[in-house]
Short mmCIF file of C-alpha atoms (C1' of nucleotides) in Angstrom, two decimals:
data_model
loop_
_atom_site.label_atom_id
_atom_site.label_comp_id
_atom_site.label_asym_id
_atom_site.label_seq_id
_atom_site.Cartn_x
_atom_site.Cartn_y
_atom_site.Cartn_z
CA MET U 1 -27.78 71.43 82.18
CA ALA U 2 -26.70 67.35 82.10
CA ILE U 3 -26.46 67.95 78.34
CA LEU U 4 -24.22 70.09 78.43
CA ASP U 5 -22.39 68.18 80.94
CA ALA U 6 -22.82 64.94 77.97
CA ILE U 7 -21.01 67.42 75.91
CA THR U 8 -17.66 68.08 78.82
CA VAL U 9 -17.01 64.57 79.59
CA ALA U 10 -16.95 63.75 75.73
CA ALA U 11 -14.60 66.47 74.52
CA ASN U 12 -12.18 65.66 77.72
CA GLN U 13 -12.34 61.85 76.57
CA GLN U 14 -11.38 62.98 73.53
CA LEU U 15 -8.47 64.66 75.09
CA LEU U 16 -7.05 61.67 76.18
CA GLU U 17 -6.32 59.93 72.76
CA VAL U 18 -6.12 63.62 71.08
CA GLY U 19 -3.93 66.83 71.76
CA PRO U 20 -6.70 70.14 72.47
CA ALA U 21 -5.46 71.14 68.41
CA ASP U 22 -6.84 68.10 67.50
CA LEU U 23 -10.20 68.89 69.38
CA SER U 24 -13.30 68.83 67.48
CA VAL U 25 -16.63 69.19 67.76
CA ARG U 26 -17.61 67.07 64.48
CA ALA U 27 -16.47 63.41 66.73
CA VAL U 28 -18.01 65.62 70.13
CA ALA U 29 -21.39 65.13 68.74
CA ARG U 30 -20.70 62.01 66.87
CA GLU U 31 -19.82 60.53 69.88
CA LEU U 32 -22.94 61.97 71.12
CA GLY U 33 -24.79 60.56 68.70
CA MET U 34 -25.49 63.72 67.09
CA ALA U 35 -25.88 66.18 64.90
CA SER U 36 -22.58 68.45 64.95
CA SER U 37 -24.91 71.46 65.29
CA ALA U 38 -27.00 70.10 67.83
CA ILE U 39 -24.38 70.92 69.60
CA TYR U 40 -24.21 75.18 68.73
CA ARG U 41 -27.06 74.90 71.36
CA TYR U 42 -24.91 74.40 73.58
CA VAL U 43 -21.85 75.60 73.66
CA SER U 44 -21.51 79.11 70.62
CA SER U 45 -17.66 77.79 69.64
CA ARG U 46 -15.17 75.22 69.80
CA ASP U 47 -13.04 78.54 72.03
CA GLU U 48 -16.18 78.18 74.10
CA LEU U 49 -15.92 74.41 75.48
CA LEU U 50 -12.33 74.56 75.22
CA THR U 51 -12.28 77.12 78.26
CA LEU U 52 -14.71 74.90 79.48
CA LEU U 53 -12.45 72.29 79.49
CA ILE U 54 -9.68 74.03 80.95
CA ILE U 55 -11.42 75.46 84.03
CA GLY U 56 -12.08 71.84 84.62
CA ALA U 57 -9.40 70.96 84.33
CA PHE U 58 -7.87 73.14 86.52
CA ASP U 59 -10.20 72.35 88.71
CA ASP U 60 -9.26 68.44 88.22
CA MET U 61 -5.72 68.71 88.97
CA ALA U 62 -6.04 71.00 92.04
CA ASP U 63 -8.49 68.16 93.59
CA VAL U 64 -5.95 65.53 93.03
CA VAL U 65 -3.33 67.66 94.48
CA GLU U 66 -4.70 68.92 97.89
CA ALA U 67 -6.66 66.27 98.53
CA LYS U 68 -2.08 64.23 97.66
CA THR U 69 -1.18 66.89 100.47
CA ARG U 70 -3.36 68.14 102.50
CA ARG U 71 -2.83 66.23 105.32
CA VAL U 72 0.62 65.99 105.41
CA ALA U 73 2.32 67.83 108.25
CA ASP U 74 5.35 68.49 107.35
CA LEU U 75 6.18 71.78 105.36
CA ARG U 76 9.44 70.02 103.51
CA ARG U 77 6.96 66.63 102.90
CA ARG U 78 3.96 68.45 101.79
CA TRP U 79 6.28 70.82 98.86
CA LYS U 80 7.34 67.69 97.51
CA ALA U 81 4.48 66.06 97.57
CA ILE U 82 2.90 68.73 95.48
CA GLY U 83 4.94 69.31 93.22
CA LEU U 84 5.03 65.26 92.53
CA ALA U 85 1.73 65.32 92.52
CA CYS U 86 1.26 67.87 89.71
CA ARG U 87 3.81 65.07 87.68
CA GLU U 88 1.28 62.35 88.18
CA TRP U 89 -1.99 64.58 86.84
CA ALA U 90 0.84 65.80 83.96
CA LEU U 91 1.57 61.46 83.06
CA ASP U 92 -1.71 60.97 83.55
CA GLU U 93 -3.77 62.43 81.82
CA PRO U 94 -0.68 64.91 79.27
CA GLN U 95 -2.94 66.63 76.77
CA ARG U 96 -4.49 68.14 79.26
CA PHE U 97 -2.00 69.11 81.31
CA ALA U 98 -0.73 71.16 77.75
CA LEU U 99 -4.96 72.31 77.61
CA LEU U 100 -3.24 74.11 80.54
CA TYR U 101 -0.30 74.88 80.95
CA GLY U 102 0.81 74.16 76.52
CA SER U 103 0.85 77.29 74.25
CA PRO U 104 -2.01 78.98 74.27
CA VAL U 105 -4.74 77.89 70.77
CA ALA U 106 -4.58 79.91 68.47
CA GLY U 107 -6.17 83.16 68.73
CA TYR U 108 -7.58 82.38 72.06
CA ALA U 109 -7.71 84.92 74.69
CA ALA U 110 -7.64 83.02 78.72
CA PRO U 111 -11.44 84.60 80.34
CA GLN U 112 -11.68 85.37 83.88
CA ASP U 113 -13.96 81.97 84.58
CA THR U 114 -10.22 80.61 84.35
CA ILE U 115 -8.48 83.58 86.32
CA ALA U 116 -9.38 81.33 89.99
CA PRO U 117 -9.24 77.88 88.90
CA ALA U 118 -5.67 77.93 87.73
CA THR U 119 -4.02 79.56 91.31
CA ARG U 120 -6.10 77.19 93.65
CA ILE U 121 -2.30 74.88 93.30
CA PRO U 122 0.07 77.81 93.80
CA ASN U 123 -2.20 79.23 96.40
CA LEU U 124 -1.41 76.21 98.56
CA LEU U 125 1.69 76.99 97.77
CA ILE U 126 1.67 80.34 99.76
CA GLY U 127 0.36 78.31 102.60
CA ILE U 128 3.42 76.73 103.66
CA LEU U 129 5.68 80.31 103.08
CA GLN U 130 2.62 80.73 105.66
CA GLU U 131 2.64 78.10 107.72
CA ALA U 132 7.21 78.55 107.55
CA LYS U 133 7.13 82.11 107.80
CA VAL U 134 9.92 81.76 105.81
CA GLU U 135 12.51 85.08 106.16
CA THR U 136 15.04 83.72 103.97
CA THR U 137 16.21 87.01 102.29
CA VAL U 138 18.00 86.10 98.94
CA PRO U 139 21.03 88.70 97.29
CA ALA U 140 19.30 89.28 93.67
CA PHE U 141 15.87 90.79 95.22
CA SER U 142 16.25 94.00 94.86
CA ALA U 143 13.36 96.83 95.60
CA ARG U 144 12.85 97.08 92.15
CA VAL U 145 11.92 92.83 92.13
CA ALA U 146 9.53 93.98 95.12
CA ARG U 147 8.18 96.94 93.12
CA SER U 148 6.89 93.94 90.08
CA LEU U 149 5.24 91.79 92.10
CA LYS U 150 2.89 94.26 93.26
CA PRO U 151 0.38 93.37 91.15
CA ALA U 152 -0.15 89.87 93.28
CA LEU U 153 0.56 90.72 96.29
CA SER U 154 -2.63 93.44 96.54
CA ASP U 155 -4.35 91.19 95.37
CA VAL U 156 -6.52 89.47 97.72
CA ASN U 157 -9.47 87.75 95.78
CA THR U 158 -6.86 85.32 94.13
CA TRP U 159 -4.16 84.80 96.54
CA ALA U 160 -5.59 83.48 99.43
CA SER U 161 -4.88 85.31 101.81
CA LEU U 162 -2.30 87.36 101.29
CA SER U 163 -3.35 90.35 103.12
CA THR U 164 -2.37 88.89 106.67
CA ARG U 165 0.75 87.29 104.86
CA ASP U 166 3.74 86.78 107.27
CA PHE U 167 6.30 85.52 105.16
CA SER U 168 8.49 88.46 102.83
CA ASP U 169 8.46 89.38 99.86
CA SER U 170 11.36 87.54 98.66
CA ALA U 171 9.73 84.45 99.77
CA PHE U 172 7.33 85.21 97.63
CA ALA U 173 9.51 85.84 94.75
CA LEU U 174 11.59 82.48 95.16
CA GLY U 175 7.51 80.44 95.33
CA LEU U 176 6.92 82.16 92.85
CA MET U 177 9.99 80.59 91.13
CA ALA U 178 9.67 77.00 92.58
CA TRP U 179 5.88 76.91 91.55
CA ALA U 180 6.90 78.38 87.50
CA HIS U 181 10.08 75.31 87.76
CA VAL U 182 7.04 72.55 88.85
CA ILE U 183 5.78 73.50 85.60
CA GLY U 184 8.29 73.96 83.47
CA SER U 185 10.15 70.68 84.07
CA ILE U 186 6.88 69.18 84.48
CA SER U 187 6.54 70.48 80.21
CA PHE U 188 10.06 69.81 79.52
CA GLU U 189 9.40 66.15 81.02
CA LEU U 190 6.17 65.84 78.54
CA PHE U 191 7.25 67.94 75.25
CA GLY U 192 9.87 65.76 74.65
CA HIS U 193 13.33 67.89 75.92
CA ARG U 194 14.36 65.50 78.77
CA HIS U 195 15.43 62.98 75.80
CA ASN U 196 19.05 62.40 75.46
CA VAL U 197 19.45 64.54 78.72
CA VAL U 198 18.12 62.34 81.71
CA GLY U 199 17.13 58.67 81.41
CA ASP U 200 14.75 57.73 79.82
CA SER U 201 13.49 55.64 82.54
CA MET U 202 10.27 56.42 84.86
CA ALA U 203 12.48 55.88 87.40
CA ASP U 204 15.62 58.80 86.29
CA ARG U 205 13.07 61.27 85.55
CA ARG U 206 11.32 60.50 89.82
CA ALA U 207 14.67 60.72 90.87
CA TYR U 208 15.48 64.02 88.60
CA PHE U 209 12.64 65.52 89.37
CA GLU U 210 12.82 64.94 92.85
CA PHE U 211 15.90 66.14 92.78
CA GLU U 212 14.71 69.69 91.90
CA LEU U 213 12.02 70.00 93.96
CA ASP U 214 14.54 69.39 96.69
CA VAL U 215 16.64 71.86 95.10
CA LEU U 216 13.64 74.35 95.44
CA ALA U 217 12.37 73.33 98.97
CA ASP U 218 16.19 74.98 99.92
CA LEU U 219 15.85 77.67 97.81
CA MET U 220 12.84 78.82 99.88
CA GLY U 221 14.21 77.96 103.07
CA ILE U 222 11.04 75.79 104.02
CA ASP U 223 12.95 73.42 106.97
CA MET Y 1 16.97 74.41 45.91
CA ALA Y 2 16.18 77.78 45.86
CA ILE Y 3 12.02 77.21 45.85
CA LEU Y 4 12.65 75.75 49.15
CA ASP Y 5 14.05 78.16 50.75
CA ALA Y 6 10.88 80.12 49.74
CA ILE Y 7 8.26 78.31 51.10
CA THR Y 8 9.76 78.02 54.22
CA VAL Y 9 10.59 81.36 53.82
CA ALA Y 10 6.72 81.94 53.53
CA ALA Y 11 6.08 79.78 55.88
CA ASN Y 12 7.81 81.40 58.52
CA GLN Y 13 6.05 85.10 57.39
CA GLN Y 14 3.13 82.90 57.98
CA LEU Y 15 4.49 81.88 62.01
CA LEU Y 16 4.67 86.22 62.51
CA GLU Y 17 0.62 86.23 62.78
CA VAL Y 18 0.08 82.82 63.42
CA GLY Y 19 0.42 79.66 66.03
CA PRO Y 20 2.31 76.57 64.71
CA ALA Y 21 -1.06 74.87 64.83
CA ASP Y 22 -2.58 77.01 62.22
CA LEU Y 23 -0.31 77.35 59.57
CA SER Y 24 -1.60 75.99 56.67
CA VAL Y 25 0.13 74.65 53.29
CA ARG Y 26 -3.00 76.46 51.34
CA ALA Y 27 -1.80 79.70 52.61
CA VAL Y 28 1.71 79.39 51.98
CA ALA Y 29 0.70 78.08 48.52
CA ARG Y 30 -0.80 80.84 48.00
CA GLU Y 31 1.28 83.66 49.24
CA LEU Y 32 3.61 82.09 46.60
CA GLY Y 33 1.03 81.95 44.11
CA MET Y 34 0.73 78.47 43.22
CA ALA Y 35 -1.23 75.77 43.35
CA SER Y 36 -0.68 74.15 46.44
CA SER Y 37 -0.65 70.53 45.53
CA ALA Y 38 2.77 72.02 44.13
CA ILE Y 39 4.23 72.69 47.80
CA TYR Y 40 4.24 68.81 48.48
CA ARG Y 41 7.08 68.03 45.13
CA TYR Y 42 9.19 70.07 48.36
CA VAL Y 43 7.58 68.78 50.55
CA SER Y 44 6.11 65.70 51.92
CA SER Y 45 3.49 66.91 54.33
CA ARG Y 46 2.53 69.49 56.64
CA ASP Y 47 4.11 67.52 59.62
CA GLU Y 48 7.97 68.25 57.71
CA LEU Y 49 7.22 71.47 56.73
CA LEU Y 50 7.57 72.01 60.23
CA THR Y 51 10.32 69.87 61.09
CA LEU Y 52 11.98 72.22 58.92
CA LEU Y 53 10.59 75.65 59.97
CA ILE Y 54 11.75 73.66 63.66
CA ILE Y 55 15.56 72.87 62.52
CA GLY Y 56 15.81 76.47 61.06
CA ALA Y 57 14.65 78.31 64.57
CA PHE Y 58 16.54 76.72 66.77
CA ASP Y 59 19.39 77.82 64.48
CA ASP Y 60 18.15 81.59 64.52
CA MET Y 61 17.80 81.34 67.66
CA ALA Y 62 21.04 79.89 68.55
CA ASP Y 63 22.45 82.88 66.17
CA VAL Y 64 21.33 85.19 67.81
CA VAL Y 65 21.68 84.32 71.37
CA GLU Y 66 24.93 82.75 70.78
CA ALA Y 67 26.51 85.92 68.66
CA LYS Y 68 25.42 88.55 71.28
CA THR Y 69 26.67 86.47 74.19
CA ARG Y 70 30.18 85.14 72.60
CA ARG Y 71 32.07 88.32 73.54
CA VAL Y 72 30.77 88.57 77.25
CA ALA Y 73 33.22 87.80 79.81
CA ASP Y 74 32.33 87.48 83.13
CA LEU Y 75 30.45 84.46 83.43
CA ARG Y 76 27.77 85.98 85.57
CA ARG Y 77 27.05 88.28 82.59
CA ARG Y 78 27.43 86.17 80.34
CA TRP Y 79 25.01 83.37 82.13
CA LYS Y 80 22.94 87.22 82.55
CA ALA Y 81 23.40 88.01 78.60
CA ILE Y 82 21.98 83.81 77.14
CA GLY Y 83 19.09 84.31 79.48
CA LEU Y 84 18.65 88.18 78.45
CA ALA Y 85 19.12 86.78 74.92
CA CYS Y 86 17.00 83.65 74.74
CA ARG Y 87 13.64 85.67 76.02
CA GLU Y 88 14.51 88.80 73.34
CA TRP Y 89 14.42 86.14 70.83
CA ALA Y 90 10.91 85.09 72.73
CA LEU Y 91 9.37 88.12 72.35
CA ASP Y 92 10.06 88.68 69.35
CA GLU Y 93 9.42 86.03 68.17
CA PRO Y 94 6.65 83.95 70.08
CA GLN Y 95 5.34 81.72 68.41
CA ARG Y 96 8.50 80.01 66.83
CA PHE Y 97 9.52 79.88 70.50
CA ALA Y 98 6.22 78.61 70.26
CA LEU Y 99 7.42 76.07 67.67
CA LEU Y 100 10.36 75.22 69.67
CA TYR Y 101 8.77 74.91 72.69
CA GLY Y 102 5.02 74.75 73.08
CA SER Y 103 2.83 71.57 73.24
CA PRO Y 104 4.12 69.74 70.33
CA VAL Y 105 1.54 69.15 67.64
CA ALA Y 106 -0.13 66.62 67.48
CA GLY Y 107 1.36 63.26 66.70
CA TYR Y 108 4.05 64.39 66.03
CA ALA Y 109 7.47 63.20 66.79
CA ALA Y 110 10.86 65.16 66.96
CA PRO Y 111 12.67 63.70 64.70
CA GLN Y 112 16.96 63.36 64.23
CA ASP Y 113 17.64 66.38 63.35
CA THR Y 114 16.40 68.59 65.19
CA ILE Y 115 17.87 67.42 68.51
CA ALA Y 116 20.94 69.34 67.47
CA PRO Y 117 20.43 72.68 67.15
CA ALA Y 118 18.38 72.14 70.43
CA THR Y 119 21.38 71.04 71.80
CA ARG Y 120 23.69 75.02 70.90
CA ILE Y 121 22.34 77.12 73.97
CA PRO Y 122 22.68 74.17 76.24
CA ASN Y 123 26.42 73.65 74.79
CA LEU Y 124 26.34 77.29 76.46
CA LEU Y 125 25.94 77.46 79.32
CA ILE Y 126 27.85 74.34 79.33
CA GLY Y 127 30.77 76.38 78.50
CA ILE Y 128 30.32 78.41 81.51
CA LEU Y 129 30.38 75.66 83.74
CA GLN Y 130 33.37 74.21 81.91
CA GLU Y 131 35.04 77.38 82.49
CA ALA Y 132 34.11 78.65 86.34
CA LYS Y 133 35.15 74.94 87.27
CA VAL Y 134 32.63 74.62 88.99
CA GLU Y 135 32.41 72.78 92.23
CA THR Y 136 30.09 72.72 94.17
CA THR Y 137 27.95 70.56 95.61
CA VAL Y 138 24.24 70.48 96.47
CA PRO Y 139 22.83 68.71 99.42
CA ALA Y 140 20.47 67.35 97.39
CA PHE Y 141 22.61 65.71 95.12
CA SER Y 142 23.39 62.16 95.62
CA ALA Y 143 24.60 59.08 93.39
CA ARG Y 144 20.83 58.00 92.70
CA VAL Y 145 20.01 61.98 90.50
CA ALA Y 146 24.11 61.64 89.54
CA ARG Y 147 23.10 57.84 87.32
CA SER Y 148 19.61 59.31 86.65
CA LEU Y 149 21.59 61.58 84.43
CA LYS Y 150 24.39 59.45 83.54
CA PRO Y 151 23.24 59.25 79.66
CA ALA Y 152 24.02 62.93 79.67
CA LEU Y 153 27.41 62.79 80.89
CA SER Y 154 28.30 60.65 78.37
CA ASP Y 155 26.76 61.89 74.54
CA VAL Y 156 29.66 63.07 73.27
CA ASN Y 157 27.87 64.13 70.15
CA THR Y 158 25.01 66.30 70.44
CA TRP Y 159 27.06 67.89 73.99
CA ALA Y 160 29.81 69.78 73.47
CA SER Y 161 33.37 69.21 75.41
CA LEU Y 162 31.22 67.12 77.54
CA SER Y 163 34.28 63.76 77.48
CA THR Y 164 36.76 66.85 78.70
CA ARG Y 165 34.66 68.07 81.41
CA ASP Y 166 36.52 69.91 84.42
CA PHE Y 167 32.54 71.01 86.76
CA SER Y 168 31.00 68.10 88.91
CA ASP Y 169 28.67 65.86 88.03
CA SER Y 170 25.97 67.82 90.43
CA ALA Y 171 27.27 71.39 88.67
CA PHE Y 172 25.60 69.46 85.44
CA ALA Y 173 22.03 68.81 87.95
CA LEU Y 174 22.45 72.15 88.60
CA GLY Y 175 22.93 73.54 85.31
CA LEU Y 176 20.04 71.19 84.24
CA MET Y 177 17.95 72.90 85.98
CA ALA Y 178 19.05 75.84 85.43
CA TRP Y 179 18.35 75.68 81.34
CA ALA Y 180 14.75 74.36 81.97
CA HIS Y 181 13.95 77.31 84.13
CA VAL Y 182 14.59 79.89 81.36
CA ILE Y 183 12.47 78.39 79.36
CA GLY Y 184 10.05 77.71 81.50
CA SER Y 185 10.04 80.80 83.00
CA ILE Y 186 10.00 82.30 78.78
CA SER Y 187 7.16 80.16 78.00
CA PHE Y 188 5.26 81.29 81.28
CA GLU Y 189 4.81 84.79 80.62
CA LEU Y 190 4.04 83.62 76.62
CA PHE Y 191 1.73 82.58 77.29
CA GLY Y 192 0.10 84.08 79.63
CA HIS Y 193 0.56 83.06 83.31
CA ARG Y 194 1.64 86.10 84.47
CA HIS Y 195 -1.55 87.65 84.42
CA ASN Y 196 -2.37 89.38 88.14
CA VAL Y 197 1.76 87.62 88.97
CA VAL Y 198 4.01 89.88 87.47
CA GLY Y 199 3.21 93.53 86.46
CA ASP Y 200 2.04 94.04 83.00
CA SER Y 201 5.15 96.31 81.54
CA MET Y 202 7.74 95.68 79.92
CA ALA Y 203 9.81 96.92 82.46
CA ASP Y 204 8.73 94.69 85.33
CA ARG Y 205 8.55 91.81 83.27
CA ARG Y 206 11.77 92.01 82.38
CA ALA Y 207 13.54 92.87 85.77
CA TYR Y 208 11.23 89.65 87.74
CA PHE Y 209 12.86 87.88 84.45
CA GLU Y 210 16.66 89.52 86.17
CA PHE Y 211 15.50 88.81 89.54
CA GLU Y 212 15.61 85.20 88.61
CA LEU Y 213 18.46 84.86 87.18
CA ASP Y 214 20.43 86.22 90.01
CA VAL Y 215 18.99 83.46 91.96
CA LEU Y 216 19.91 80.30 89.00
CA ALA Y 217 24.06 82.09 88.94
CA ASP Y 218 23.74 81.64 92.50
CA LEU Y 219 22.65 77.99 92.98
CA MET Y 220 25.01 77.43 89.92
CA GLY Y 221 27.85 78.44 92.26
CA ILE Y 222 29.25 81.48 88.90
CA ASP Y 223 30.55 84.24 90.32
"C1'" DA D 1 -56.83 74.60 71.75
"C1'" DC D 2 -53.56 78.26 70.29
"C1'" DT D 3 -48.50 79.97 71.04
"C1'" DA D 4 -44.04 80.23 72.32
"C1'" DT D 5 -39.76 78.44 73.38
"C1'" DA D 6 -36.65 74.83 73.62
"C1'" DT D 7 -34.47 70.63 71.09
"C1'" DG D 8 -32.68 69.30 67.58
"C1'" DC D 9 -31.68 67.55 62.01
"C1'" DG D 10 -29.54 68.28 57.87
"C1'" DA D 11 -28.10 70.76 53.64
"C1'" DG D 12 -23.61 73.97 53.13
"C1'" DC D 13 -20.67 77.56 53.59
"C1'" DA D 14 -14.97 78.12 53.09
"C1'" DC D 15 -11.44 75.88 54.57
"C1'" DC D 16 -8.13 72.12 55.25
"C1'" DG D 17 -4.33 68.22 54.30
"C1'" DC D 18 -3.43 65.34 50.65
"C1'" DT D 19 -3.46 61.74 45.82
"C1'" DC D 20 -3.41 61.60 41.67
"C1'" DT D 21 -4.35 62.47 36.95
"C1'" DT D 22 -3.61 65.54 33.84
"C1'" DG D 23 -0.54 68.38 31.03
"C1'" DA D 24 3.64 71.60 30.25
"C1'" DT D 25 8.88 72.29 30.15
"C1'" DA D 26 13.23 71.15 29.94
"C1'" DT D 27 16.41 68.39 29.25
"C1'" DG D 28 18.70 64.42 27.21
"C1'" DT D 29 20.02 61.11 23.45
"C1'" DT D 30 19.74 58.54 19.55
"C1'" DA S 1 15.92 67.17 14.31
"C1'" DA S 2 13.32 64.14 16.09
"C1'" DC S 3 11.80 60.99 20.12
"C1'" DA S 4 12.21 59.39 25.29
"C1'" DT S 5 11.90 60.82 29.33
"C1'" DA S 6 12.70 63.30 33.85
"C1'" DT S 7 11.18 68.07 35.93
"C1'" DC S 8 7.79 70.69 37.31
"C1'" DA S 9 2.90 72.38 37.93
"C1'" DA S 10 -2.65 72.70 38.01
"C1'" DG S 11 -6.79 71.39 38.60
"C1'" DA S 12 -10.35 68.24 40.74
"C1'" DG S 13 -11.77 65.82 44.53
"C1'" DC S 14 -11.96 63.29 49.10
"C1'" DG S 15 -12.83 63.25 53.73
"C1'" DG S 16 -12.29 66.05 56.92
"C1'" DT S 17 -12.67 70.84 60.53
"C1'" DG S 18 -15.75 74.67 62.19
"C1'" DC S 19 -19.85 77.34 61.88
"C1'" DT S 20 -25.06 79.46 59.90
"C1'" DC S 21 -28.81 78.73 58.54
"C1'" DG S 22 -33.66 77.21 57.69
"C1'" DC S 23 -36.67 73.43 58.88
"C1'" DA S 24 -39.30 71.00 61.84
"C1'" DT S 25 -40.40 69.31 66.06
"C1'" DA S 26 -41.81 68.76 70.75
"C1'" DT S 27 -42.50 70.59 75.15
"C1'" DA S 28 -44.50 73.54 78.42
"C1'" DG S 29 -48.07 77.56 79.45
"C1'" DT S 30 -51.55 80.27 79.35
#
DNA sequence: ACTATATGCGAGCACCGCTCTTGATATGTT
DNA sequence: AACATATCAAGAGCGGTGCTCGCATATAGT
């Protein structure tokens, strides 16, 4: 459907200038030179359009990160490359990042179609744990914590090669922490919570972020 | 100004049901039985109202967390209590948490009045580092990273007792990480990114969060 | 040629933030 | 007491939003 593509392209273009909450169906229609009511032939609601944009953004981000990091052999370097690539994509397209990891649009419930593309980058991290055969354990990791992660550890469809993994449960728990931290740190930077905390220059921001990636690598026992 | 109070109370009440993006000045006016135009006698714009709500939310959250944790003597326990109290407040009032740490409302720039209340909880963490006299250093911490944190380390107004601190720069850097992680993890949970990853039950969610707090405590060298 | 389906348009509804004019009610001053 | 002034609220209205519905047209299938 070429017209649907045109709609999502125009909508994504609008996301370059305005946040997800202010994305306007009427503005997209104007951009395409058609009546706003015509849009609803292809998209049932503004929320459905947002869902399409979310899936597209997850895939775009994963494509970029994957392309940039697949060929990095050294595991620690690859981990850092993934984190840095995530941050770069977010800085390039802050509104789309906010669409993925910011506050969900009011009353919006993520449909099933979004969870698969959302796990692509975390899967890269799992791949690293896989190759590293991480066995490090951490004092705080208990049977109770392991049990709280069981849903993930048993879902083979979304989490790649989790059935034949050879890293420990505690490594998985730490990997989860690392991933949450990467997204959380990028959100902090993007949403203005680094003001008066870390230097405003790009170099300072990047230096601190890279420091975090190193600490996380140590934490996970990579390298 | 009693009426202004009534406005913010009504607005906060509306935030119990609807997200910050959908907060409506007209609805607040309806709630108060007055014309929407009358609101603008007390608040110059919707954004200014949001700013008032942000400041109030920062202060409310800090009040609750501080009250719950001030009397905890053991430093590690106090740290965990702070994290857990933050999460509880966020679960109680998810929309207000999103107002503080979710995607900023479009085109909104945080005014000066918000930064002081925003630093109150991080200051509690600094207090812990202070008492613990943490000297642990981490391999990844370099002079470059220290330099990127200089703005914070020199701002005495917002960061309590930072002039006479007796913990290392690297401890500060790790404390910053821990704080970002707490907020990031809560955001992940609140915004739906823990689906199919951690168990859906409250007990599972809390178990994993507490695990994270323990790991962070170890990382910071508390206890 | 006739029907059926697909696609687009425009008017319209109810809501939004915000402004401006008008009017009522206090308050203070001579 | 009478007037002037400041304060507050209301209502109409502007341009914007998501979305629906009826109508027109174009294309396709038989």
